[in-house]
PDB file of C-alpha atoms in Angstrom:
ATOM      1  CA  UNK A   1     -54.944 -24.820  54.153  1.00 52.00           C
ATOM      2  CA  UNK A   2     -57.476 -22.030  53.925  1.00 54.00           C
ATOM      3  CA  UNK A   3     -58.160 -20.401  50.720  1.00 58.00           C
ATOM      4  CA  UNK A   4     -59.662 -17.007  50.240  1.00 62.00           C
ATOM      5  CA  UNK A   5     -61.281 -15.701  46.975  1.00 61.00           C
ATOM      6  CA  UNK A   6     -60.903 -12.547  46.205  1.00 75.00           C
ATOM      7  CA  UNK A   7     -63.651 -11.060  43.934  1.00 75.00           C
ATOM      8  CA  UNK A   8     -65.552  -7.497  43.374  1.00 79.00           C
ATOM      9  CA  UNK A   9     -68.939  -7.751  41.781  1.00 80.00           C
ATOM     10  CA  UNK A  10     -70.782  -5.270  39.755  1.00 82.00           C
ATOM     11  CA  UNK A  11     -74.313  -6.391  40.397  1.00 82.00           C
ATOM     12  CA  UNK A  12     -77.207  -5.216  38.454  1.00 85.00           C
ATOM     13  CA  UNK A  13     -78.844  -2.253  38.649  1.00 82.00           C
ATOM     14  CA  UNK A  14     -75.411  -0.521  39.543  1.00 86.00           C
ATOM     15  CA  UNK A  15     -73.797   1.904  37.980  1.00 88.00           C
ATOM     16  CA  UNK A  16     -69.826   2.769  38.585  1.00 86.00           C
ATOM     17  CA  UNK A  17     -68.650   5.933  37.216  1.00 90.00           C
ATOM     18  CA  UNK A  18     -64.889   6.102  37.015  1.00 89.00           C
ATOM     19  CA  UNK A  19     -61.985   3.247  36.468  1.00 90.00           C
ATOM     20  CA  UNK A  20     -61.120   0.561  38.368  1.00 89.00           C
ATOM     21  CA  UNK A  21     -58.267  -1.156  38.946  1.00 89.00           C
ATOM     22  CA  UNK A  22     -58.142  -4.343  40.972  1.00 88.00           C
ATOM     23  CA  UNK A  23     -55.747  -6.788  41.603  1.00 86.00           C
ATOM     24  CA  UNK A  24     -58.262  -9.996  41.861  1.00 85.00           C
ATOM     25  CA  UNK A  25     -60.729 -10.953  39.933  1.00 87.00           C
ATOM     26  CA  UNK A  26     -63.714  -9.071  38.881  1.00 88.00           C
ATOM     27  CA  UNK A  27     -67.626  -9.499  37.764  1.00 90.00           C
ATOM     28  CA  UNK A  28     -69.417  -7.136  36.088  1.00 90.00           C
ATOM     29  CA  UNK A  29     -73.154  -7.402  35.263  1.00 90.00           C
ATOM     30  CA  UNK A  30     -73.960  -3.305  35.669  1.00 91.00           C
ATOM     31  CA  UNK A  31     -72.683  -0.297  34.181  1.00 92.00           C
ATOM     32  CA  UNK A  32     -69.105   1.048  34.595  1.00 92.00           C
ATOM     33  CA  UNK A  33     -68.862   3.903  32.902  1.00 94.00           C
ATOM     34  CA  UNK A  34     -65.219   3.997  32.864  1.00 94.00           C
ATOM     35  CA  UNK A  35     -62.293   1.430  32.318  1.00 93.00           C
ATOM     36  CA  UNK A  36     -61.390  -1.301  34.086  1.00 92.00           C
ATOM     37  CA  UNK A  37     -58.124  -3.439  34.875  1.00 92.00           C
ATOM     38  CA  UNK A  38     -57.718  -6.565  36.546  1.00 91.00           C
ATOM     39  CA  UNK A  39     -54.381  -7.712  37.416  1.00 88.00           C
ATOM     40  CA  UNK A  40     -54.594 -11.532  38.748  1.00 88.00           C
ATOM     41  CA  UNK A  41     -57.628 -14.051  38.304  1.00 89.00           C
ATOM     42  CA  UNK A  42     -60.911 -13.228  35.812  1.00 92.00           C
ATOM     43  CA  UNK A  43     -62.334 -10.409  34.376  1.00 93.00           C
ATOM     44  CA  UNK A  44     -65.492 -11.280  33.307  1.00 94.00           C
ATOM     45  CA  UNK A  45     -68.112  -8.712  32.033  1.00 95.00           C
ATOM     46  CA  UNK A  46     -71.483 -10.978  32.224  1.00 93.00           C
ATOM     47  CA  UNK A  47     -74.722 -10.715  30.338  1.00 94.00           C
ATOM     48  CA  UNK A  48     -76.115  -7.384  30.772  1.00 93.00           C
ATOM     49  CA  UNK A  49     -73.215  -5.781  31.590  1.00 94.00           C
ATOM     50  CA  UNK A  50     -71.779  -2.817  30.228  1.00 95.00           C
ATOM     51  CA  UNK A  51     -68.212  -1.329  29.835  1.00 95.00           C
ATOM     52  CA  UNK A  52     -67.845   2.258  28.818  1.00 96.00           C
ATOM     53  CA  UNK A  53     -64.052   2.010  28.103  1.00 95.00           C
ATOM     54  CA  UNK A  54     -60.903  -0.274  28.179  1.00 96.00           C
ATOM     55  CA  UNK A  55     -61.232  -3.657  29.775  1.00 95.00           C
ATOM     56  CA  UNK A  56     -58.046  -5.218  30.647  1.00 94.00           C
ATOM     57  CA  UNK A  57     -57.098  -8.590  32.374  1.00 93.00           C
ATOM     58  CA  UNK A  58     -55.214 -11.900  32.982  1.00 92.00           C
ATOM     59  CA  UNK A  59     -58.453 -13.891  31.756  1.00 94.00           C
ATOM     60  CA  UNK A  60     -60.901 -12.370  30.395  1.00 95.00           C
ATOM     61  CA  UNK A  61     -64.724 -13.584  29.828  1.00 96.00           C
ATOM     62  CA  UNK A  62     -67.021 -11.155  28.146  1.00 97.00           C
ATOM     63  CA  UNK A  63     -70.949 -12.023  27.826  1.00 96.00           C
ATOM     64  CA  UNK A  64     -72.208  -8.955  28.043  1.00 96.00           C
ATOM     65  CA  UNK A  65     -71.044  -5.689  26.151  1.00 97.00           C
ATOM     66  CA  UNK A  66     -67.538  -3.616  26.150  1.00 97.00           C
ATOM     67  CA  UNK A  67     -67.198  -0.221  24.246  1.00 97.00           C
ATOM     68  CA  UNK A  68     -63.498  -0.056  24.387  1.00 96.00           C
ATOM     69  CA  UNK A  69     -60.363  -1.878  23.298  1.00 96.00           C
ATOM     70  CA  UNK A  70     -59.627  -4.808  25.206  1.00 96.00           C
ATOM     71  CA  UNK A  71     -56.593  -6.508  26.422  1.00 95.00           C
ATOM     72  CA  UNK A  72     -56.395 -10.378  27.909  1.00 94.00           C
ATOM     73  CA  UNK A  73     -52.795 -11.836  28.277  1.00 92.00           C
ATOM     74  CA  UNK A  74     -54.365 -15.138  28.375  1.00 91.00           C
ATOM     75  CA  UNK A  75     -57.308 -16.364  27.345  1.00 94.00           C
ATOM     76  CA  UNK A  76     -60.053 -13.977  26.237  1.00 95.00           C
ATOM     77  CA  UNK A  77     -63.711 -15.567  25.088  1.00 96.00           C
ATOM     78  CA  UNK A  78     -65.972 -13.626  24.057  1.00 96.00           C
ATOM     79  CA  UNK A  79     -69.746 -14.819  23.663  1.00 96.00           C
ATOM     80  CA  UNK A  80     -70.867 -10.863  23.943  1.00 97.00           C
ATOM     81  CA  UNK A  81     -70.392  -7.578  21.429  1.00 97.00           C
ATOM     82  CA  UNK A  82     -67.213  -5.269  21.877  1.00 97.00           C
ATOM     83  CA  UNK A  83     -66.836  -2.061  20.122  1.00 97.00           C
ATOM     84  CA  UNK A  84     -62.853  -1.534  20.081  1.00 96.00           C
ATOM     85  CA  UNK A  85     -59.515  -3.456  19.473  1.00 96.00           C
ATOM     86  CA  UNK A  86     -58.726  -6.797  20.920  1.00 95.00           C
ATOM     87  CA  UNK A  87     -55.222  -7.654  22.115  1.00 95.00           C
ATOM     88  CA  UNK A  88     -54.659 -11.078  22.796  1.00 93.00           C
ATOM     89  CA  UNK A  89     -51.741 -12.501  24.137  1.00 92.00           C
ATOM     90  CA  UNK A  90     -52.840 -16.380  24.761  1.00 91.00           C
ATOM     91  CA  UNK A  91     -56.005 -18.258  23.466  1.00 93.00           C
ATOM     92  CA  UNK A  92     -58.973 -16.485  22.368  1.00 94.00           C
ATOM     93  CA  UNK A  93     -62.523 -18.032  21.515  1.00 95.00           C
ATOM     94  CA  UNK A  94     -65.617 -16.623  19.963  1.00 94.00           C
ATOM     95  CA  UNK A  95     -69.004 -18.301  20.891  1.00 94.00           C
ATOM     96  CA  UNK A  96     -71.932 -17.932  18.782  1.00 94.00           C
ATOM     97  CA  UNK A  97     -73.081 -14.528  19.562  1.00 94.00           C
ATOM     98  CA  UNK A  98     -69.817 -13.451  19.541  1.00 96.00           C
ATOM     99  CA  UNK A  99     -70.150  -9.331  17.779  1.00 95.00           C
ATOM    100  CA  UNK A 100     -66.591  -7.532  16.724  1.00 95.00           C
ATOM    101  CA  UNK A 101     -66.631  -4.031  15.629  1.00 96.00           C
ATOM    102  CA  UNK A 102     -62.746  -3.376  15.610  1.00 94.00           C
ATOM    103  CA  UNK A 103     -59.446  -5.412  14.987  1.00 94.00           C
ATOM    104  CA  UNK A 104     -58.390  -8.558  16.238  1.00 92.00           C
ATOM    105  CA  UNK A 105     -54.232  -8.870  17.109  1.00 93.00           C
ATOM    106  CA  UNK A 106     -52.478 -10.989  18.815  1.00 91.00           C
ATOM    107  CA  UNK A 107     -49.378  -9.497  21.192  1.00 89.00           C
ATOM    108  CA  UNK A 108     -46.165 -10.800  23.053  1.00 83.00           C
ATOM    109  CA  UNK A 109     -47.605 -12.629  26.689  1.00 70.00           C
ATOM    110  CA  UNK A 110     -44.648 -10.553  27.850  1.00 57.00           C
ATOM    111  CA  UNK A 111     -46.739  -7.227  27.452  1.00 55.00           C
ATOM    112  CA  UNK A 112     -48.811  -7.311  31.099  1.00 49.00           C
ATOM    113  CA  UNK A 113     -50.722  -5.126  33.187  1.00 52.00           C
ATOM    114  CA  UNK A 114     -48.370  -4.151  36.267  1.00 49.00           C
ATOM    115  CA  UNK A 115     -48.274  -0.844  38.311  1.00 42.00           C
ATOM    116  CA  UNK A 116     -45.302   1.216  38.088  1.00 41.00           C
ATOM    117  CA  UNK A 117     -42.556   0.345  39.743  1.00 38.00           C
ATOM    118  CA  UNK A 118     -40.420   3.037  41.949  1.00 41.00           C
ATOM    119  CA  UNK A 119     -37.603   3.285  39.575  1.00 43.00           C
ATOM    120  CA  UNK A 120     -40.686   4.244  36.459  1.00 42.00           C
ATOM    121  CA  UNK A 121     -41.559   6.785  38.786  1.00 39.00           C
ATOM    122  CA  UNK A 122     -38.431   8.381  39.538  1.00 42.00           C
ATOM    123  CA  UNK A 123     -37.596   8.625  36.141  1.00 40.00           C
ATOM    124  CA  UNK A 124     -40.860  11.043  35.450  1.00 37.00           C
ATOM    125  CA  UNK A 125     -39.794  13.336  37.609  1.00 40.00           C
ATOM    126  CA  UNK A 126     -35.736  13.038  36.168  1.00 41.00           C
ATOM    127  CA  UNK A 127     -35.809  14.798  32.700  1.00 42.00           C
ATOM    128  CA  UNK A 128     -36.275  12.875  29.487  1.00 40.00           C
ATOM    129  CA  UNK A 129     -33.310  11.142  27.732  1.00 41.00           C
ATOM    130  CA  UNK A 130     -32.615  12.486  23.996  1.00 41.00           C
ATOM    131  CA  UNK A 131     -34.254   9.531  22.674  1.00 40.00           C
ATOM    132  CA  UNK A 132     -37.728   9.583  24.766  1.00 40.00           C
ATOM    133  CA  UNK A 133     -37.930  13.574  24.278  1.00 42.00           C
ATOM    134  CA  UNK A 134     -40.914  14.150  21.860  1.00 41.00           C
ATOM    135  CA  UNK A 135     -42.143  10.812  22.221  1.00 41.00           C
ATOM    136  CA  UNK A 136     -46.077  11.867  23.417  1.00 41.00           C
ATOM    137  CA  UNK A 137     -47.172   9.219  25.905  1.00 39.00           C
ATOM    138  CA  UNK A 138     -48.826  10.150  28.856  1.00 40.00           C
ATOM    139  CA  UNK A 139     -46.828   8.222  31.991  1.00 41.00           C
ATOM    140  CA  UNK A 140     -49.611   6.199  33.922  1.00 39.00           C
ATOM    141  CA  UNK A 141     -50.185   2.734  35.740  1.00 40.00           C
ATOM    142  CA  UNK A 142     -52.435   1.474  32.792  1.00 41.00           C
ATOM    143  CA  UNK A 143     -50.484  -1.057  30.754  1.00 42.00           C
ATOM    144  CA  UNK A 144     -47.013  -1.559  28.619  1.00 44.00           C
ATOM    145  CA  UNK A 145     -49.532  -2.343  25.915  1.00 41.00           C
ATOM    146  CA  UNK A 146     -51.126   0.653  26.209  1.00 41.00           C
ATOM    147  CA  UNK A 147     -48.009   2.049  25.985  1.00 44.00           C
ATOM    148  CA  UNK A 148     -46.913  -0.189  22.653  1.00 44.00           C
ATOM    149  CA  UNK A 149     -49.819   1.081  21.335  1.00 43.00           C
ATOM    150  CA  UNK A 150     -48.939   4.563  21.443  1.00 45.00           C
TER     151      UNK A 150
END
């Protein structure tokens, strides 16, 4: 039985401008200059990397620095600095050089990261029900606790 691992990696020295969404795991020891989600496996932001915006994931590892909220729905350690809110949904662990500049709270496991699905998307284009009108959240892929958030 042949197994395939499916990874991106932000090497150093690179620099990503934009988000990125991925549906495997993910390695990040550059600069992305944007936010990043990872749907399935690890997200893991090594030492010397550097996220300019959300970081969302399964798993997620983060050694190196994020400057945005964060979201894990299972684990989440984090042996680096973030600048933003942490939403946990499993375990979380904080090594020794672990540096928090926002709030820590923990969140239903049943709040994932998942793309729309068809039926989301018709109902953007169908007009709002009475009790959605005036709600202001913008309708995108990102997360439903993005969207609890709002």
């Amino acid at each position: 039985m042949k197994t395939e691992l499916n990874i991106t990696l932000i090497a150093r020295g690179c620099a990503i401008t934009g988000d990125m969404v991925v549906d495997h795991g993910i390695s990040c020891f550059g600069l992305l200059d944007g936010g990043i989600i990872s749907t399935q496996g690890l997200l893991h932001i090594g030492e010397g990397g550097l996220v300019k915006g959300m970081a969302q994931g399964e798993h997620v590892r983060i050694d190196g620095r994020v400057d945005g909220d964060v979201h894990a729905r299972g684990s989440l350690e984090i042996n680096g600095h973030v600048s933003g809110d942490i939403f946990y949904g499993g375990t979380i662990r904080l090594g020794p050089r672990a540096a928090l500049n926002g709030t820590l709270k923990r969140v239903a496991r049943m709040l994932t990261i998942e793309a729309e699905s068809e039926q989301e998307q018709a109902s953007i284009a169908a007009p709002r029900s009475s009790e959605t009108a005036g709600v202001g959240h913008s309708e995108s892929n990102v997360t439903e606790i993005s969207r609890a958030m709002a």
